[in-house]
Coordinates of C-alpha atoms in Angstrom, one line a residue:
X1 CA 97.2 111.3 92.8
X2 CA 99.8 114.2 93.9
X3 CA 98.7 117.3 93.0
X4 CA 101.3 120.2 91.8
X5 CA 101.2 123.8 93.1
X6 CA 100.7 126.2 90.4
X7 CA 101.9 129.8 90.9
X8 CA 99.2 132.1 89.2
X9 CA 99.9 135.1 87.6
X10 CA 100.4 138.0 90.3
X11 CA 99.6 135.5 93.3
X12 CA 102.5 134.8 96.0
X13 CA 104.6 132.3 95.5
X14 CA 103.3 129.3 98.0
X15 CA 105.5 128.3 100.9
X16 CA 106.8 125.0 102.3
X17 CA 104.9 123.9 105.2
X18 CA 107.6 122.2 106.6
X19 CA 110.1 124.8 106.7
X20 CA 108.6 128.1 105.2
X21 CA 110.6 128.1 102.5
X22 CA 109.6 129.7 98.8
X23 CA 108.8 127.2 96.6
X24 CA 109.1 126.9 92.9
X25 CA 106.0 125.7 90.4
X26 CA 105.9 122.5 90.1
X27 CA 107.9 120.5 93.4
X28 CA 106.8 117.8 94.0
X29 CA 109.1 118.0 97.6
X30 CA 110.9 120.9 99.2
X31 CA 114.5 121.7 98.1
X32 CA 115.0 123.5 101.6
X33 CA 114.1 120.3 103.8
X34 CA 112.6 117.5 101.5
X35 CA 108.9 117.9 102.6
X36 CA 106.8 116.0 100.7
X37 CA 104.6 118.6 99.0
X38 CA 102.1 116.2 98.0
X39 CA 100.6 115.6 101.3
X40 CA 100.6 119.3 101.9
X41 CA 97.0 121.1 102.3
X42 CA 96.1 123.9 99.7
X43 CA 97.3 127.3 101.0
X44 CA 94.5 129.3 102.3
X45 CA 94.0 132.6 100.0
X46 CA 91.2 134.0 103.1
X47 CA 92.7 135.3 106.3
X48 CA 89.5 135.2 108.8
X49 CA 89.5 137.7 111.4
X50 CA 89.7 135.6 114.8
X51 CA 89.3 136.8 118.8
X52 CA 92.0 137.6 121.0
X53 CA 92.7 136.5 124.0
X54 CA 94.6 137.0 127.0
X55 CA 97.7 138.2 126.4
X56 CA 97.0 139.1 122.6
X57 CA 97.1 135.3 122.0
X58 CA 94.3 133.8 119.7
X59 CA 92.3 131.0 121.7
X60 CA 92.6 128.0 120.0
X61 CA 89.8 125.6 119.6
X62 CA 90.0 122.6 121.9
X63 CA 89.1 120.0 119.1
X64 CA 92.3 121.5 116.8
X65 CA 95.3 119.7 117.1
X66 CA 98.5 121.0 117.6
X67 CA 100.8 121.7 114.4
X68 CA 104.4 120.5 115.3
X69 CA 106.6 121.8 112.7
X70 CA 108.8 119.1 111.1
X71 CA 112.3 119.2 111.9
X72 CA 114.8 120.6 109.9
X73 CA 117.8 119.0 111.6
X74 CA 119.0 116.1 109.5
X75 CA 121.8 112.9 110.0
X76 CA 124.3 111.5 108.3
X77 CA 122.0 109.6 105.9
X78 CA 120.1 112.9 104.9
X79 CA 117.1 111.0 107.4
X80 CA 115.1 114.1 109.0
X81 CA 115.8 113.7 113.1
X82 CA 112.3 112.5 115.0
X83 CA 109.8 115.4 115.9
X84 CA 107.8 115.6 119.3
X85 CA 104.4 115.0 119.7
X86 CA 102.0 116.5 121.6
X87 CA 101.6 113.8 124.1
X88 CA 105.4 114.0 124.7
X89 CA 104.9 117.0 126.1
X90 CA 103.0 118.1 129.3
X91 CA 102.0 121.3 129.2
X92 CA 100.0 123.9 126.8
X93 CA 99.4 125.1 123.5
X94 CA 100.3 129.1 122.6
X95 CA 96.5 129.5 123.0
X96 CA 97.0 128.4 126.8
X97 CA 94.3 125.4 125.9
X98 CA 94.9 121.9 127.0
X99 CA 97.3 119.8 124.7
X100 CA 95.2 117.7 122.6
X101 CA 95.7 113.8 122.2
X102 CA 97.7 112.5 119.5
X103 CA 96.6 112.0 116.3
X104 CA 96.4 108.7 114.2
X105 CA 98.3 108.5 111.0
X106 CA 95.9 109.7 108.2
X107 CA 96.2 106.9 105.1
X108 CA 98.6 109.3 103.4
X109 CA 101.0 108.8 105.9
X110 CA 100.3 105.1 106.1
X111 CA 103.4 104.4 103.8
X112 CA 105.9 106.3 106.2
X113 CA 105.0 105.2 109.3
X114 CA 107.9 102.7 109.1
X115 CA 110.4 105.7 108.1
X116 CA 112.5 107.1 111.4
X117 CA 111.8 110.6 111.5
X118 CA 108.1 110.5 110.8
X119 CA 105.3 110.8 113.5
X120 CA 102.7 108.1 114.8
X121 CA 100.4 107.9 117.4
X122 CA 102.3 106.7 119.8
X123 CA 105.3 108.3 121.1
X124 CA 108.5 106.8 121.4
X125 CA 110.3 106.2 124.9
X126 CA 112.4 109.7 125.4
X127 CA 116.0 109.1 125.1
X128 CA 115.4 104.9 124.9
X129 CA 118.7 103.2 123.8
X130 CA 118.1 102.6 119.5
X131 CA 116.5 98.9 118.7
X132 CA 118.8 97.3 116.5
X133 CA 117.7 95.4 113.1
X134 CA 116.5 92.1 113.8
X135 CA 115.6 90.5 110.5
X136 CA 111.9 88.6 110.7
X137 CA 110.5 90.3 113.8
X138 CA 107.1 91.9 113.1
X139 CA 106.5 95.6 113.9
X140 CA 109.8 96.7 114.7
X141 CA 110.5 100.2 113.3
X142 CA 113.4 101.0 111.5
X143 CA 113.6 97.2 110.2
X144 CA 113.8 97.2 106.0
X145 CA 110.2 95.1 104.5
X146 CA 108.7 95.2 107.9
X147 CA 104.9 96.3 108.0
X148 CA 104.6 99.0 110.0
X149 CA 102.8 98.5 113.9
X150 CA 99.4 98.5 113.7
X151 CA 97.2 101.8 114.9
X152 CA 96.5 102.3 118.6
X153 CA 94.1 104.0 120.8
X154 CA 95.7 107.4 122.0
X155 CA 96.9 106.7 124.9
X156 CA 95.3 108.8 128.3
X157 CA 96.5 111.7 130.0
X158 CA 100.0 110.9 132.1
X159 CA 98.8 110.7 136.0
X160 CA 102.7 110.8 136.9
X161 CA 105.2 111.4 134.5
X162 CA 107.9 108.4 134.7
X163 CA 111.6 109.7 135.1
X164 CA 113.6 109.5 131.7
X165 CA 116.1 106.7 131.6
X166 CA 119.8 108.4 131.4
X167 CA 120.7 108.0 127.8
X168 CA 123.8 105.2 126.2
X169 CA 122.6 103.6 129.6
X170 CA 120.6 100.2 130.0
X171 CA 117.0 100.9 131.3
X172 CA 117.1 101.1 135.2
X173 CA 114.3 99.2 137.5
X174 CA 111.7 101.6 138.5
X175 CA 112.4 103.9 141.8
X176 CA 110.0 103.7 144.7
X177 CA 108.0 106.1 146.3
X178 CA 110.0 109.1 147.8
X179 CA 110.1 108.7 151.7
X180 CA 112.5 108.9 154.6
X181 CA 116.5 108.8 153.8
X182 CA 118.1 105.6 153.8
X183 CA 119.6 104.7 156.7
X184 CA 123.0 105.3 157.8
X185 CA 123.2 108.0 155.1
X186 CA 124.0 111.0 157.3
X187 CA 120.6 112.4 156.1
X188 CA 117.7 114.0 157.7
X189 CA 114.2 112.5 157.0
X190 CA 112.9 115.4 155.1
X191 CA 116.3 115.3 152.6
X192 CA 116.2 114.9 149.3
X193 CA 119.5 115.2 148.0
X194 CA 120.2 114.7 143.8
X195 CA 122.4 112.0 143.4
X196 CA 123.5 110.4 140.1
X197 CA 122.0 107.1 141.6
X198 CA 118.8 109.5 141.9
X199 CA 117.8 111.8 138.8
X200 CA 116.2 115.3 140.2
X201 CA 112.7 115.5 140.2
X202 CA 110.8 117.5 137.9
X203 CA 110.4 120.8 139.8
X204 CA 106.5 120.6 138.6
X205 CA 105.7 117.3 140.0
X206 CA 108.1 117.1 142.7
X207 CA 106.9 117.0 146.4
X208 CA 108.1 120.2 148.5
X209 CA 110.2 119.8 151.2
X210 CA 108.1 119.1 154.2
X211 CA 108.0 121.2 157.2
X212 CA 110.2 120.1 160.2
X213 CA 108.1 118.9 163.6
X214 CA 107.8 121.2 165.7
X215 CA 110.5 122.3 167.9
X216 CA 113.3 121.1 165.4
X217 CA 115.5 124.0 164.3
X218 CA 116.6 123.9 160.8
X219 CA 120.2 125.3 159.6
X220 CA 120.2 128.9 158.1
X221 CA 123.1 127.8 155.8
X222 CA 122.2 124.7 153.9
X223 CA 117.9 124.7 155.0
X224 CA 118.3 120.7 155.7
X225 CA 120.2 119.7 158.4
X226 CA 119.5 119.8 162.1
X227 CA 120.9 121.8 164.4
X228 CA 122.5 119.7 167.6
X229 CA 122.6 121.6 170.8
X230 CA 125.4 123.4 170.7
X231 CA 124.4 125.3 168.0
X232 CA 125.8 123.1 164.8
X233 CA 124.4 122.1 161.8
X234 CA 124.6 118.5 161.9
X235 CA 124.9 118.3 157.9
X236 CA 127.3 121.4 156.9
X237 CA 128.9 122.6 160.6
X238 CA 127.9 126.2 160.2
X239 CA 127.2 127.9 163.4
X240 CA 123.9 129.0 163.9
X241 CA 123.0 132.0 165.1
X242 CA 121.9 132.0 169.0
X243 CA 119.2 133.8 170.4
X244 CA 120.2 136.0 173.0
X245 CA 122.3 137.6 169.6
X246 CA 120.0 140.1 169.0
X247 CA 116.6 140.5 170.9
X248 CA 113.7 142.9 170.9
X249 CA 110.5 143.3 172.3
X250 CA 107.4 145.7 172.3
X251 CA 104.8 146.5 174.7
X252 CA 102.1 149.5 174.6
X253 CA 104.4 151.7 177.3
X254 CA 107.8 150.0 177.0
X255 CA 110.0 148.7 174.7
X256 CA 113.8 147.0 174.2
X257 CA 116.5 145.9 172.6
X258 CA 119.9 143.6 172.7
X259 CA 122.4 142.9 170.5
X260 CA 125.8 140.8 170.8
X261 CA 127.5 143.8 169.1
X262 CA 130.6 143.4 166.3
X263 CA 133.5 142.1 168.8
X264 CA 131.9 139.7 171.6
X265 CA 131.6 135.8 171.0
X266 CA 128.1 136.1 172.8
X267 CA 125.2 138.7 174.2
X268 CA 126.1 138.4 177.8
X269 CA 123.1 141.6 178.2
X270 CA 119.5 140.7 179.6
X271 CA 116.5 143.1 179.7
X272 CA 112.9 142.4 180.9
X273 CA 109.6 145.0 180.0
X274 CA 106.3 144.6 181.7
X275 CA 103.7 145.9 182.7
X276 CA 100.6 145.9 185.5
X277 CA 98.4 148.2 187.3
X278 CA 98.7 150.0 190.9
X279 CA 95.1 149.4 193.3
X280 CA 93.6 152.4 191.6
X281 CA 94.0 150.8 188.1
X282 CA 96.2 153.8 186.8
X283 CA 99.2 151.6 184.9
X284 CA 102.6 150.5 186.1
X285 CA 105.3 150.1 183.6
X286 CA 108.9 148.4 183.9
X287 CA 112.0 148.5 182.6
X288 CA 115.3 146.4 184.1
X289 CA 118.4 146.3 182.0
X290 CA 121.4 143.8 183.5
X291 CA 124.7 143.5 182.0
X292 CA 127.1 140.7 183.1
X293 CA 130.4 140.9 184.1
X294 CA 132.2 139.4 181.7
X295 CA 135.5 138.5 184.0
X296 CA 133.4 136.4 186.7
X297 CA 131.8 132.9 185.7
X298 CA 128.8 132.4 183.2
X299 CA 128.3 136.1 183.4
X300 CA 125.5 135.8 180.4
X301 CA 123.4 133.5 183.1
X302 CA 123.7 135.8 185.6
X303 CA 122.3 138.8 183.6
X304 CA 119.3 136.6 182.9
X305 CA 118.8 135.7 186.5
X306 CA 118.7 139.1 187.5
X307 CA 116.2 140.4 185.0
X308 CA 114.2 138.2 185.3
X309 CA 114.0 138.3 189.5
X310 CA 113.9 141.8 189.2
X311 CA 110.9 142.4 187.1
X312 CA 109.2 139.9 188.9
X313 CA 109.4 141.2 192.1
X314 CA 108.2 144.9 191.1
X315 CA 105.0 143.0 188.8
X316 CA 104.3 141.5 192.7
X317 CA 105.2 144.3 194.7
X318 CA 103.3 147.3 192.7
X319 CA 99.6 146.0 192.6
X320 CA 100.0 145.8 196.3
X321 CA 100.0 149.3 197.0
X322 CA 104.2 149.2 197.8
X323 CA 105.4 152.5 196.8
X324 CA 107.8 152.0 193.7
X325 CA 110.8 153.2 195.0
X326 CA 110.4 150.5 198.0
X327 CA 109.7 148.0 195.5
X328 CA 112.6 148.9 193.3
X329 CA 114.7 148.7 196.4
X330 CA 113.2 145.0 197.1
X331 CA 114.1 144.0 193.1
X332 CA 117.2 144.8 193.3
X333 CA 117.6 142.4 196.7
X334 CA 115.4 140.0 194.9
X335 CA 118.1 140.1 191.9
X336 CA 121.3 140.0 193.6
X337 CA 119.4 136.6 195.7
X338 CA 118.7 135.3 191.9
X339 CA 122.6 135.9 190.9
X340 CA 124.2 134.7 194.1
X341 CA 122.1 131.0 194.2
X342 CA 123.6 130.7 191.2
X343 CA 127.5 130.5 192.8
X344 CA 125.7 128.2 195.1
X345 CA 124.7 125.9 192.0
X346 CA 128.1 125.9 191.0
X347 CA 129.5 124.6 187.7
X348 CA 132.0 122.8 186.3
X349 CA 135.9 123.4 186.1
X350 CA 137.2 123.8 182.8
X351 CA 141.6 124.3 182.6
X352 CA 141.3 127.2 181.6
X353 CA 139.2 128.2 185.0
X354 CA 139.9 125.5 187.3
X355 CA 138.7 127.9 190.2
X356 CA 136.0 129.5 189.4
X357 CA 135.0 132.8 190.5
X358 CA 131.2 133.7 191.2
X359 CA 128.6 134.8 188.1
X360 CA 127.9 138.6 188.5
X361 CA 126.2 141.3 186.8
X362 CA 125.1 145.0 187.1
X363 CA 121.5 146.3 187.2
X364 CA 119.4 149.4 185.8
X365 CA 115.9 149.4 186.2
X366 CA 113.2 152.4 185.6
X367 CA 109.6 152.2 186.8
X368 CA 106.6 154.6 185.7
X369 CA 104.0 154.9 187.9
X370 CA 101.6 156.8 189.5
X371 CA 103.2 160.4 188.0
X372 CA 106.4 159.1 189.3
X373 CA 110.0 158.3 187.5
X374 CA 111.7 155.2 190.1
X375 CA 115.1 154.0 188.8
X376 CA 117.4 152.0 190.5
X377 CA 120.2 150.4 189.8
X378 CA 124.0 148.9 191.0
X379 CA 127.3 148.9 188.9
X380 CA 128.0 151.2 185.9
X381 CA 124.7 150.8 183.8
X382 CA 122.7 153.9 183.3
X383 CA 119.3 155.8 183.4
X384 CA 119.1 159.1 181.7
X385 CA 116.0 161.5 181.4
X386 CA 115.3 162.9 177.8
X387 CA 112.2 165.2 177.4
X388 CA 110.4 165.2 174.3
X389 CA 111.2 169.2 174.1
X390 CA 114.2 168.9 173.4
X391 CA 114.7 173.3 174.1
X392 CA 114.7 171.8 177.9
X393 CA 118.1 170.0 178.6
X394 CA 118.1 166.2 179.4
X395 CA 119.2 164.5 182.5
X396 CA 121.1 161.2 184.1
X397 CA 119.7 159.7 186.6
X398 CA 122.2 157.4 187.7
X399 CA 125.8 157.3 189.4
X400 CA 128.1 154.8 188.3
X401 CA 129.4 152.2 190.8
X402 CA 133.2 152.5 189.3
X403 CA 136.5 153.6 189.4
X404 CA 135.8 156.9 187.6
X405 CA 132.8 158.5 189.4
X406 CA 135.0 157.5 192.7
X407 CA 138.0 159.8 191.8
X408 CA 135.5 162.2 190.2
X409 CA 133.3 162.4 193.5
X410 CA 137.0 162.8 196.0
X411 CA 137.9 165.7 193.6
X412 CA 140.9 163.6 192.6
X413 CA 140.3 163.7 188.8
X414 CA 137.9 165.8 186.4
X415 CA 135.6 164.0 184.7
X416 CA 137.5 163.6 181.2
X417 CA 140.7 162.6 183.0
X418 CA 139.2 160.1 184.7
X419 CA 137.1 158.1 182.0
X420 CA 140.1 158.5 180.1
X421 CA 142.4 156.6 182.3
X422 CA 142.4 152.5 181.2
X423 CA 140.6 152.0 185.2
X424 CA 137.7 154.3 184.2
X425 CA 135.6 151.2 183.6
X426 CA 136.2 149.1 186.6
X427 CA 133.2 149.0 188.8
X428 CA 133.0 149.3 192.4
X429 CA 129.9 147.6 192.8
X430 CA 127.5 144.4 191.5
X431 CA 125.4 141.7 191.9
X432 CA 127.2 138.2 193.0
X433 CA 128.4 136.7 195.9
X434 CA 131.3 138.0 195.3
X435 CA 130.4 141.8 195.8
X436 CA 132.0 143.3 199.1
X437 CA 128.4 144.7 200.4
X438 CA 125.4 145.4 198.6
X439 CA 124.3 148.9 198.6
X440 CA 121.2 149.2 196.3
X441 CA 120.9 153.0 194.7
X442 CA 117.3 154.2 194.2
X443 CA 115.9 158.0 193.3
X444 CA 112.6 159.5 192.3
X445 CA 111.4 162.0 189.9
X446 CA 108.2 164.0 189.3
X447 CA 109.0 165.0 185.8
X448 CA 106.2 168.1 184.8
X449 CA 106.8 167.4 180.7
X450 CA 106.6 164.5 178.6
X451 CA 109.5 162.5 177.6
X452 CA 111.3 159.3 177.5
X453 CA 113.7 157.0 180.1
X454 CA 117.0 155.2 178.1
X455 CA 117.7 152.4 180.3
X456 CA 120.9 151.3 178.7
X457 CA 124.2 149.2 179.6
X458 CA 127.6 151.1 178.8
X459 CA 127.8 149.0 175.2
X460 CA 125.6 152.1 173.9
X461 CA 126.5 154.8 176.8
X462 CA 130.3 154.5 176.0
X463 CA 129.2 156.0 172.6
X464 CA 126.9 158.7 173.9
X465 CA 128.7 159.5 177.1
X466 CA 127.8 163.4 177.5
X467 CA 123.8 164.0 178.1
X468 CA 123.3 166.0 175.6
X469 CA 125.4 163.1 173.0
X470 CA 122.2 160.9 174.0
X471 CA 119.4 164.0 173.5
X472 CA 120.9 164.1 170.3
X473 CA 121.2 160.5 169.2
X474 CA 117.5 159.9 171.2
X475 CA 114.6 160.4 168.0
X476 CA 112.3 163.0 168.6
X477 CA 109.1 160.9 168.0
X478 CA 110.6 158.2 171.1
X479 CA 107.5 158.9 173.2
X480 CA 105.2 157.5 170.0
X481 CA 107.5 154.8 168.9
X482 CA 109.9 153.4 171.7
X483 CA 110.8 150.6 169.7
X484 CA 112.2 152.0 166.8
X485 CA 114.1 154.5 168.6
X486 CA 115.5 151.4 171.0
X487 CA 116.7 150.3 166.9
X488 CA 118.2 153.5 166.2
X489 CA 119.9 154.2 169.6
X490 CA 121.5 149.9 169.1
X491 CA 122.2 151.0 165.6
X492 CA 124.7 154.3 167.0
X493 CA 126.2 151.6 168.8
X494 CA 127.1 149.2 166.3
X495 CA 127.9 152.2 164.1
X496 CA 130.4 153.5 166.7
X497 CA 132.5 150.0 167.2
X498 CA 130.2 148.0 168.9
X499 CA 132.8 146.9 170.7
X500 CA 130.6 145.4 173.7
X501 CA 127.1 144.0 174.3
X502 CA 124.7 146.9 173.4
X503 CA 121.5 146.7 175.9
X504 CA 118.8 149.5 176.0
X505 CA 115.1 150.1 177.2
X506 CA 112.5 153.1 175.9
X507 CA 110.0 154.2 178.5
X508 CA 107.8 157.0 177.4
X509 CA 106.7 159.0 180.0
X510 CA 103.3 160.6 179.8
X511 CA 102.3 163.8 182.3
X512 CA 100.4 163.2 185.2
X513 CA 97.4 164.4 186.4
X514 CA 97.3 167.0 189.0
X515 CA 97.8 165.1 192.7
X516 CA 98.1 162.2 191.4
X517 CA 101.1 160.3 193.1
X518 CA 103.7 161.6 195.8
X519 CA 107.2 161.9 195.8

């Protein structure tokens, strides 16, 4: 028997609890959404204090089910549009407990249970295609003098939520388990494109891209395709970025820097740090900057060669009690050996170079050791002293091999006329088999104060010319943090143009014991 809400004297008027609404005394269903007010529970006059929990969020209890308000939204036929159920729905409550199980129908609901619109214990198919009337066919919803389906268990918790079927579609067969791209596809194994053929993945359950083997380099642009040799994405064509574009590296005495700089196609620069110990196990540290020349053949592999031959021949050379500035002279001959087997190699003709000329390079190197500064070096790349006071003025320790320092050193041209002239820059001496006579330059120093060796190539001197221009652009911490100030001192060269390779090596140098080392 329906019962009707009676507003008593001075109480609140009672609410819909479909919709909220007011209601008057007396409905027997809501005039804001049609609610049936009869199967409606008795508003609760008591408002018990409850516990709140994270968030400010009252727990709920974990045998409550969850109210899903019914929907306002109507159709054509004034029919309310279906509501979701809690098993529709993966996920939690506001509480942040576990969704519940559906409910079954209670026997007051029993008569709707045929009506669209109404709940029942068993969700519907998300966006199925609508069942059409078919006259005599048992338990079909929606079909005028059909019983409604019987009642059935709740059904378990979803292991794997099915993909919805595209609506105003016909159903589509079920899609095996993700694995490697079809063939043929132009796809990498670990791609997982959306494709209409292939509805996107629920971001919750979907399986994260898995992580390439090892050694296979993904592309920076699109994060799926390989990368071929030469240095394009397979997928999307973008150019990857090589390796030799910027470089850095950090030992506990030395550190370096490299970088391809704003106008250069590639980093045709090579550096090499190390370090070792002399007999007496007082350290040895090395520094060898090369730059190649970029007008002779594969200039970038010729820097490489050097460095590398270089630094190896001063880690052999300075444990076996050579003195450093004979082992920086034997580097440098071990270098220029390194650049010139590489003419003898040879390489392929291309039309635009059909007779090719020999790879060559210039070298800089520093060595600390033993109280004593050793650089050497041939060609145009530089050394230059900077003391950590910087009241006492700094110092280069290197002549260039070039068209400038020779009119400077015959008294033909001042220094600013002749680095101004468009020959300044055209050296007089490198490494290659093409050089007219090798004539390795090495000095030593006994510096009595702390400071730092720049070891750089003329992409960062070009912007710091003058000594004091590199004092100043040096930082003053350089003998605690060699790296960073290799950074800063790259940085004033992209800053200036960067219009070449920019190439340079911190070496702190700390102040010797009293007799230790000779000149």
């Amino acid at each position: 028997m329906s019962q009707m809400h009676q507003v008593a004297p001075g109480s609140p008027r009672p609410t819909c609890p479909g919709c909220a609404e007011p209601l008057e005394s007396g409905d027997l269903f809501c005039g804001a959404c049609g609610y049936e007010l009869s199967a409606a529970p008795a508003q609760q006059d008591e408002h018990p204090t409850v516990a709140i929990g994270p968030g400010g969020v009252p727990p709920a209890p974990a045998d409550t089910p969850v109210e899903w308000p019914q929907a306002r939204e109507v159709d054509s036929s004034d029919v309310p549009a279906p509501v979701h159920l809690p098993s529709d729905l993966a996920g939690t409550d506001s509480g942040g407990a576990e969704l519940p199980a559906a409910a079954r129908p209670s026997s007051s609901d029993a008569s709707a249970a045929a009506m669209p619109g109404t709940e029942h214990s068993v969700p519907p198919v998300p966006d199925a295609p609508p069942v059409a009337d078919v006259p005599g066919v048992p338990g079909v919803p929606g079909v005028p003098g059909v019983p409604p389906m019987p009642e059935v268990p709740p059904a378990p918790a979803p292991v794997q939520p099915v993909q919805p079927v595209p609506p105003a579609q016909p159903p589509q067969p079920a899609q095996a388990p993700s694995g490697p791209a079809v063939a043929g596809n132009g796809l990498d194994d670990f791609d997982e494109p959306s494709t209409p053929s292939r509805p996107t993945p629920d971001p919750r359950t979907a399986t994260p891209t898995p992580t390439p083997p090892a050694g296979l380099k993904l592309c920076v642009a699109c994060r799926a395709g390989r990368v071929d040799r030469d240095g394009y994405c397979e997928r999307c064509g973008h150019a990857q970025p090589r390796e030799r574009d910027h470089m850095e590296q950090e030992l506990d005495a030395v550190a370096a820097a490299s970088d391809r700089g704003l106008r250069h196609h590639r980093n045709e620069d090579a550096f090499a740090v190390s370090a070792t110990a002399l007999p007496d196990g007082s350290p040895a540290v090395v520094a060898v900057v090369c730059d190649g020349v970029s007008s002779a053949t594969r200039p970038d592999e010729a820097s490489v060669a050097a460095a590398r031959a270089a630094n190896e021949s001063l880690l052999a050379a300075l444990p076996r009690e050579v003195h450093p500035q004979q082992a920086m002279h034997d580097a440098i001959i071990a270098a220029s050996e390194a650049v010139n087997s590489l003419a003898a190699q040879g390489g392929p003709a291309t039309p635009h170079d059909p007779q090719q000329n020999a790879p060559a390079c210039t070298i800089v190197a520093s060595v600390v050791a033993g109280g004593l500064l050793v650089v050497g070096w041939v060609g145009d790349s530089r050394a230059y002293w900077v003391p950590a006071d910087r009241s006492v003025p700094a110092a280069r320790l290197t002549e260039d091999d070039s068209w400038a320092a020779q009119m400077v050193a015959a008294g033909l041209m001042n220094e600013a006329e002749a680095y101004a002239d468009e020959r300044a820059h055209a050296i007089t001496g490198w490494l290659g088999a093409d050089a007219y006579e090798l004539e390795p330059h090495t000095a030593s120093f006994k510096p009595d104060r702390p400071g730092v060796v720049v070891v750089c190539t003329d992409g960062l001197w070009n912007y710091a010319e003058g000594v004091e221009e590199m004092a100043a652009a040096v930082p003053f911490d350089a003998t605690q943090r060699p790296l960073h100030s290799a950074q800063v001192l790259v940085g004033h060269a992209l800053d200036g143009g960067g219009h070449d390779n920019v190439t340079v090596a911190v070496l702190p140098f700390p102040v010797a014991s009293q007799g230790a080392g000779s000149a």
